[in-house]
PDB file of C-alpha atoms in Angstrom:
ATOM      1  CA  MET A 104       0.000   0.000   0.000  1.00 92.00           C
ATOM      2  CA  PHE A 105       1.250   3.475  -0.943  1.00 97.00           C
ATOM      3  CA  LYS A 106       1.924   5.383   2.296  1.00 98.00           C
ATOM      4  CA  ILE A 107       1.718   9.115   2.755  1.00 98.00           C
ATOM      5  CA  GLY A 108       2.686  11.568   5.459  1.00 98.00           C
ATOM      6  CA  VAL A 109       0.863  14.885   5.714  1.00 98.00           C
ATOM      7  CA  LEU A 110       2.310  18.068   7.232  1.00 98.00           C
ATOM      8  CA  VAL A 111      -0.181  20.631   8.565  1.00 98.00           C
ATOM      9  CA  SER A 112      -0.251  23.945  10.422  1.00 97.00           C
ATOM     10  CA  GLY A 113      -3.980  24.664  10.617  1.00 95.00           C
ATOM     11  CA  GLY A 114      -7.440  23.166  10.422  1.00 95.00           C
ATOM     12  CA  GLY A 115      -6.554  20.365   8.038  1.00 96.00           C
ATOM     13  CA  SER A 116      -9.516  20.509   5.656  1.00 97.00           C
ATOM     14  CA  ASN A 117      -7.283  19.355   2.770  1.00 97.00           C
ATOM     15  CA  LEU A 118      -6.050  16.557   5.027  1.00 98.00           C
ATOM     16  CA  GLN A 119      -9.692  15.575   5.642  1.00 98.00           C
ATOM     17  CA  SER A 120     -10.319  15.322   1.890  1.00 97.00           C
ATOM     18  CA  ILE A 121      -7.368  12.892   1.646  1.00 98.00           C
ATOM     19  CA  ILE A 122      -8.541  10.868   4.679  1.00 98.00           C
ATOM     20  CA  ASP A 123     -12.091  10.619   3.289  1.00 97.00           C
ATOM     21  CA  LYS A 124     -10.972   9.483  -0.166  1.00 97.00           C
ATOM     22  CA  SER A 125      -8.419   6.988   1.184  1.00 96.00           C
ATOM     23  CA  GLN A 126     -10.966   5.478   3.598  1.00 94.00           C
ATOM     24  CA  SER A 127     -13.597   5.188   0.855  1.00 95.00           C
ATOM     25  CA  GLY A 128     -11.092   3.396  -1.392  1.00 94.00           C
ATOM     26  CA  GLU A 129     -11.284   6.159  -4.004  1.00 95.00           C
ATOM     27  CA  LEU A 130      -7.636   6.975  -3.250  1.00 96.00           C
ATOM     28  CA  GLN A 131      -5.361   3.915  -3.138  1.00 96.00           C
ATOM     29  CA  CYS A 132      -3.146   4.969  -0.243  1.00 97.00           C
ATOM     30  CA  LYS A 133      -2.883   4.992   3.525  1.00 97.00           C
ATOM     31  CA  VAL A 134      -2.335   8.170   5.524  1.00 98.00           C
ATOM     32  CA  GLU A 135       0.440   6.820   7.718  1.00 98.00           C
ATOM     33  CA  VAL A 136       1.221   9.920   9.780  1.00 98.00           C
ATOM     34  CA  VAL A 137       0.230  13.566  10.238  1.00 98.00           C
ATOM     35  CA  ILE A 138       2.692  16.078  11.665  1.00 98.00           C
ATOM     36  CA  GLY A 139       1.829  19.592  12.794  1.00 98.00           C
ATOM     37  CA  ASP A 140       4.432  22.308  13.333  1.00 98.00           C
ATOM     38  CA  ARG A 141       2.217  23.823  16.063  1.00 97.00           C
ATOM     39  CA  GLU A 142      -0.905  22.867  18.018  1.00 96.00           C
ATOM     40  CA  CYS A 143      -3.589  22.629  15.338  1.00 97.00           C
ATOM     41  CA  TYR A 144      -6.884  20.966  14.525  1.00 97.00           C
ATOM     42  CA  GLY A 145      -5.291  19.089  11.609  1.00 97.00           C
ATOM     43  CA  VAL A 146      -3.482  16.791  14.058  1.00 98.00           C
ATOM     44  CA  GLU A 147      -6.752  16.281  15.974  1.00 97.00           C
ATOM     45  CA  ARG A 148      -8.451  15.256  12.703  1.00 97.00           C
ATOM     46  CA  ALA A 149      -5.743  12.632  12.214  1.00 97.00           C
ATOM     47  CA  LYS A 150      -6.122  11.220  15.712  1.00 96.00           C
ATOM     48  CA  LYS A 151      -9.933  11.065  15.323  1.00 97.00           C
ATOM     49  CA  ALA A 152      -9.381   9.022  12.144  1.00 97.00           C
ATOM     50  CA  GLY A 153      -7.008   6.628  13.943  1.00 97.00           C
ATOM     51  CA  ILE A 154      -3.898   8.055  12.272  1.00 98.00           C
ATOM     52  CA  ASP A 155      -0.691   8.717  14.227  1.00 98.00           C
ATOM     53  CA  GLY A 156      -0.376  12.447  14.819  1.00 98.00           C
ATOM     54  CA  TYR A 157       2.548  14.447  16.162  1.00 98.00           C
ATOM     55  CA  ILE A 158       3.086  18.067  17.169  1.00 98.00           C
ATOM     56  CA  LEU A 159       6.642  19.254  16.516  1.00 98.00           C
ATOM     57  CA  ASP A 160       6.649  22.830  17.761  1.00 97.00           C
ATOM     58  CA  ARG A 161       8.571  24.936  15.251  1.00 96.00           C
ATOM     59  CA  LYS A 162       9.291  27.596  17.902  1.00 96.00           C
ATOM     60  CA  VAL A 163      10.973  25.023  20.128  1.00 95.00           C
ATOM     61  CA  LEU A 164      12.719  22.950  17.442  1.00 97.00           C
ATOM     62  CA  LYS A 165      13.661  25.860  15.147  1.00 95.00           C
ATOM     63  CA  LYS A 166      16.421  24.615  12.778  1.00 94.00           C
ATOM     64  CA  GLU A 167      15.923  21.021  14.017  1.00 97.00           C
ATOM     65  CA  LEU A 168      12.283  20.887  12.817  1.00 98.00           C
ATOM     66  CA  CYS A 169      13.057  19.245   9.466  1.00 97.00           C
ATOM     67  CA  ARG A 170      15.404  16.737  11.097  1.00 97.00           C
ATOM     68  CA  ALA A 171      12.618  15.750  13.526  1.00 98.00           C
ATOM     69  CA  ILE A 172      10.102  15.431  10.673  1.00 98.00           C
ATOM     70  CA  ASP A 173      12.594  13.376   8.661  1.00 98.00           C
ATOM     71  CA  LYS A 174      13.065  10.946  11.549  1.00 98.00           C
ATOM     72  CA  ILE A 175       9.311  10.285  11.785  1.00 98.00           C
ATOM     73  CA  VAL A 176       8.563   9.980   8.042  1.00 98.00           C
ATOM     74  CA  THR A 177      11.602   7.730   7.599  1.00 98.00           C
ATOM     75  CA  GLU A 178      10.459   5.457  10.463  1.00 98.00           C
ATOM     76  CA  LYS A 179       6.959   5.358   8.968  1.00 98.00           C
ATOM     77  CA  ASP A 180       8.468   4.499   5.557  1.00 98.00           C
ATOM     78  CA  VAL A 181       6.278   6.981   3.662  1.00 98.00           C
ATOM     79  CA  ASP A 182       6.271   7.110  -0.130  1.00 98.00           C
ATOM     80  CA  LEU A 183       5.050  10.716  -0.417  1.00 98.00           C
ATOM     81  CA  ILE A 184       5.005  13.768   1.854  1.00 98.00           C
ATOM     82  CA  ILE A 185       2.156  16.236   1.405  1.00 98.00           C
ATOM     83  CA  LEU A 186       2.278  19.832   2.605  1.00 98.00           C
ATOM     84  CA  ALA A 187      -1.379  20.652   3.248  1.00 96.00           C
ATOM     85  CA  GLY A 188      -1.438  24.151   4.687  1.00 93.00           C
ATOM     86  CA  PHE A 189       2.021  23.675   6.202  1.00 95.00           C
ATOM     87  CA  LEU A 190       3.524  27.081   6.911  1.00 91.00           C
ATOM     88  CA  SER A 191       7.077  26.227   7.953  1.00 93.00           C
ATOM     89  CA  ILE A 192       9.741  26.394   5.262  1.00 90.00           C
ATOM     90  CA  ILE A 193      11.325  23.004   4.563  1.00 94.00           C
ATOM     91  CA  ASP A 194      15.129  23.164   4.553  1.00 95.00           C
ATOM     92  CA  GLU A 195      17.336  22.295   1.583  1.00 96.00           C
ATOM     93  CA  GLU A 196      18.744  19.121   3.143  1.00 97.00           C
ATOM     94  CA  PHE A 197      15.227  17.715   3.674  1.00 98.00           C
ATOM     95  CA  VAL A 198      14.091  18.711   0.160  1.00 97.00           C
ATOM     96  CA  ASN A 199      17.135  17.087  -1.411  1.00 97.00           C
ATOM     97  CA  LYS A 200      16.700  13.858   0.582  1.00 97.00           C
ATOM     98  CA  TRP A 201      13.019  13.596  -0.375  1.00 98.00           C
ATOM     99  CA  LYS A 202      13.386  14.964  -3.933  1.00 96.00           C
ATOM    100  CA  GLU A 203      10.240  14.405  -6.002  1.00 96.00           C
ATOM    101  CA  LYS A 204       8.550  12.870  -2.954  1.00 98.00           C
ATOM    102  CA  ILE A 205       7.183  16.127  -1.472  1.00 98.00           C
ATOM    103  CA  ILE A 206       4.177  17.963  -2.891  1.00 98.00           C
ATOM    104  CA  ASN A 207       2.423  21.151  -1.841  1.00 98.00           C
ATOM    105  CA  ILE A 208      -0.987  22.671  -2.506  1.00 97.00           C
ATOM    106  CA  HIS A 209      -1.026  26.434  -3.074  1.00 97.00           C
ATOM    107  CA  PRO A 210      -4.153  28.631  -3.344  1.00 98.00           C
ATOM    108  CA  SER A 211      -3.308  30.383  -6.627  1.00 98.00           C
ATOM    109  CA  LEU A 212      -2.446  29.579 -10.217  1.00 98.00           C
ATOM    110  CA  LEU A 213       1.320  29.431  -9.831  1.00 98.00           C
ATOM    111  CA  PRO A 214       3.636  31.009 -10.779  1.00 97.00           C
ATOM    112  CA  LYS A 215       1.303  33.925 -10.037  1.00 98.00           C
ATOM    113  CA  PHE A 216       0.925  34.888  -6.370  1.00 98.00           C
ATOM    114  CA  GLY A 217       3.458  32.455  -4.969  1.00 97.00           C
ATOM    115  CA  GLY A 218       6.703  32.843  -3.082  1.00 94.00           C
ATOM    116  CA  PRO A 219       7.720  34.155   0.335  1.00 93.00           C
ATOM    117  CA  GLY A 220       4.860  35.684   2.326  1.00 93.00           C
ATOM    118  CA  MET A 221       2.194  34.392  -0.061  1.00 95.00           C
ATOM    119  CA  TYR A 222      -0.039  32.095   1.961  1.00 93.00           C
ATOM    120  CA  GLY A 223      -3.600  31.921   3.237  1.00 93.00           C
ATOM    121  CA  ILE A 224      -5.794  34.987   2.902  1.00 97.00           C
ATOM    122  CA  LYS A 225      -2.823  37.085   1.701  1.00 97.00           C
ATOM    123  CA  VAL A 226      -2.893  35.229  -1.633  1.00 98.00           C
ATOM    124  CA  HIS A 227      -6.576  36.026  -2.212  1.00 98.00           C
ATOM    125  CA  GLU A 228      -6.104  39.683  -1.216  1.00 98.00           C
ATOM    126  CA  ALA A 229      -3.267  39.945  -3.748  1.00 98.00           C
ATOM    127  CA  VAL A 230      -5.365  38.323  -6.498  1.00 98.00           C
ATOM    128  CA  LEU A 231      -8.211  40.785  -5.927  1.00 98.00           C
ATOM    129  CA  ASN A 232      -5.885  43.785  -5.619  1.00 98.00           C
ATOM    130  CA  ALA A 233      -4.314  42.855  -8.969  1.00 98.00           C
ATOM    131  CA  GLY A 234      -7.742  42.820 -10.636  1.00 98.00           C
ATOM    132  CA  GLU A 235      -7.396  39.213 -11.824  1.00 98.00           C
ATOM    133  CA  LYS A 236     -10.365  37.621 -13.595  1.00 98.00           C
ATOM    134  CA  GLU A 237      -9.440  34.115 -12.462  1.00 98.00           C
ATOM    135  CA  SER A 238      -7.618  32.414  -9.662  1.00 98.00           C
ATOM    136  CA  GLY A 239      -7.452  28.812  -8.548  1.00 98.00           C
ATOM    137  CA  CYS A 240      -5.088  26.337  -6.932  1.00 98.00           C
ATOM    138  CA  THR A 241      -1.931  24.467  -7.828  1.00 98.00           C
ATOM    139  CA  VAL A 242      -0.349  21.214  -6.678  1.00 98.00           C
ATOM    140  CA  HIS A 243       3.394  21.179  -7.290  1.00 98.00           C
ATOM    141  CA  TYR A 244       6.534  19.323  -6.314  1.00 98.00           C
ATOM    142  CA  VAL A 245       8.533  21.043  -3.588  1.00 97.00           C
ATOM    143  CA  ASP A 246      12.016  22.192  -4.526  1.00 96.00           C
ATOM    144  CA  THR A 247      14.478  24.432  -2.699  1.00 95.00           C
ATOM    145  CA  GLY A 248      12.603  27.601  -3.725  1.00 94.00           C
ATOM    146  CA  VAL A 249       9.238  28.781  -2.390  1.00 93.00           C
ATOM    147  CA  ASP A 250       6.313  27.682  -4.584  1.00 95.00           C
ATOM    148  CA  SER A 251       8.730  27.194  -7.494  1.00 96.00           C
ATOM    149  CA  GLY A 252       8.671  23.422  -8.055  1.00 97.00           C
ATOM    150  CA  GLU A 253       7.326  21.564 -11.082  1.00 97.00           C
ATOM    151  CA  ILE A 254       3.551  21.937 -11.416  1.00 98.00           C
ATOM    152  CA  ILE A 255       1.586  18.677 -11.227  1.00 98.00           C
ATOM    153  CA  ALA A 256      -1.952  20.039 -11.730  1.00 98.00           C
ATOM    154  CA  GLN A 257      -4.074  23.189 -11.474  1.00 98.00           C
ATOM    155  CA  LYS A 258      -7.763  24.068 -11.208  1.00 98.00           C
ATOM    156  CA  LYS A 259      -9.131  27.454 -12.214  1.00 98.00           C
ATOM    157  CA  VAL A 260     -11.731  29.442 -10.292  1.00 98.00           C
ATOM    158  CA  ALA A 261     -13.440  32.555 -11.675  1.00 98.00           C
ATOM    159  CA  VAL A 262     -13.037  35.779  -9.708  1.00 98.00           C
ATOM    160  CA  LEU A 263     -16.549  37.187  -9.429  1.00 98.00           C
ATOM    161  CA  GLU A 264     -17.808  40.747  -9.109  1.00 96.00           C
ATOM    162  CA  GLY A 265     -18.006  41.654  -5.427  1.00 96.00           C
ATOM    163  CA  ASP A 266     -15.701  38.871  -4.231  1.00 98.00           C
ATOM    164  CA  THR A 267     -14.023  39.461  -0.898  1.00 98.00           C
ATOM    165  CA  PRO A 268     -10.784  37.626  -0.061  1.00 98.00           C
ATOM    166  CA  GLU A 269     -12.770  35.347   2.288  1.00 98.00           C
ATOM    167  CA  VAL A 270     -15.403  34.475  -0.326  1.00 98.00           C
ATOM    168  CA  LEU A 271     -12.767  33.762  -2.970  1.00 98.00           C
ATOM    169  CA  GLN A 272     -10.770  31.696  -0.464  1.00 98.00           C
ATOM    170  CA  LYS A 273     -13.816  29.471   0.216  1.00 97.00           C
ATOM    171  CA  ARG A 274     -14.441  28.906  -3.497  1.00 98.00           C
ATOM    172  CA  VAL A 275     -10.774  28.047  -4.133  1.00 98.00           C
ATOM    173  CA  LEU A 276     -10.743  25.695  -1.127  1.00 97.00           C
ATOM    174  CA  VAL A 277     -13.598  23.654  -2.639  1.00 97.00           C
ATOM    175  CA  GLU A 278     -11.361  23.036  -5.666  1.00 98.00           C
ATOM    176  CA  GLU A 279      -8.295  22.332  -3.480  1.00 98.00           C
ATOM    177  CA  HIS A 280     -10.252  19.495  -1.829  1.00 98.00           C
ATOM    178  CA  LYS A 281     -10.687  17.909  -5.291  1.00 98.00           C
ATOM    179  CA  LEU A 282      -7.287  18.740  -6.802  1.00 98.00           C
ATOM    180  CA  LEU A 283      -5.076  17.429  -4.004  1.00 98.00           C
ATOM    181  CA  PRO A 284      -6.522  13.868  -3.942  1.00 98.00           C
ATOM    182  CA  GLU A 285      -6.570  13.817  -7.790  1.00 98.00           C
ATOM    183  CA  SER A 286      -2.885  14.786  -7.837  1.00 98.00           C
ATOM    184  CA  ILE A 287      -2.001  12.115  -5.273  1.00 98.00           C
ATOM    185  CA  ALA A 288      -3.883   9.510  -7.351  1.00 97.00           C
ATOM    186  CA  LYS A 289      -1.935  10.595 -10.445  1.00 97.00           C
ATOM    187  CA  ILE A 290       1.403  10.207  -8.624  1.00 97.00           C
ATOM    188  CA  ILE A 291       0.425   6.770  -7.256  1.00 97.00           C
ATOM    189  CA  LEU A 292      -0.508   5.638 -10.777  1.00 95.00           C
ATOM    190  CA  GLU A 293       2.774   6.924 -12.221  1.00 94.00           C
ATOM    191  CA  ARG A 294       4.824   5.102  -9.563  1.00 91.00           C
ATOM    192  CA  LYS A 295       3.165   1.687  -9.796  1.00 78.00           C
TER     193      LYS A 295
END
């Protein structure tokens, strides 16, 4: 069975979409472990689903965070690491060790509105401030840059008249919940 580890920093709604699809059999993988870089509901979601969950406090571990994550995902023998709303920056050593085995979901159509400081509601504010007619989400491989890795898949979302950042964020999130499991399924198929 293809095993995945999911890294979270927040509520874990993308994690939930993966859990639901793996438990229904729609996604042929097992969520082996969930790691949060702070206290967050995402780790609680994992525990409620019977998945091992860990909190590795980024403020305590600092530069040792990636080493601690590496130890766990190596012990769990994961095939793929998914950043699902994970806000800590992964260090170069970790990225190089897990090359092409780490993916991220980003709430814009990369390369637009990516990079340092572009996360959460800030992305949607920037999209609206730029007067864009469409936005969306992107799943990409993680490299040593920020939001600069090879794009796996994207979904577009229209920007509507009167959209607020919060309204746009909700509409994009609906598509994220579809795109992330689809991208994982694609990777599993390619690696069989």
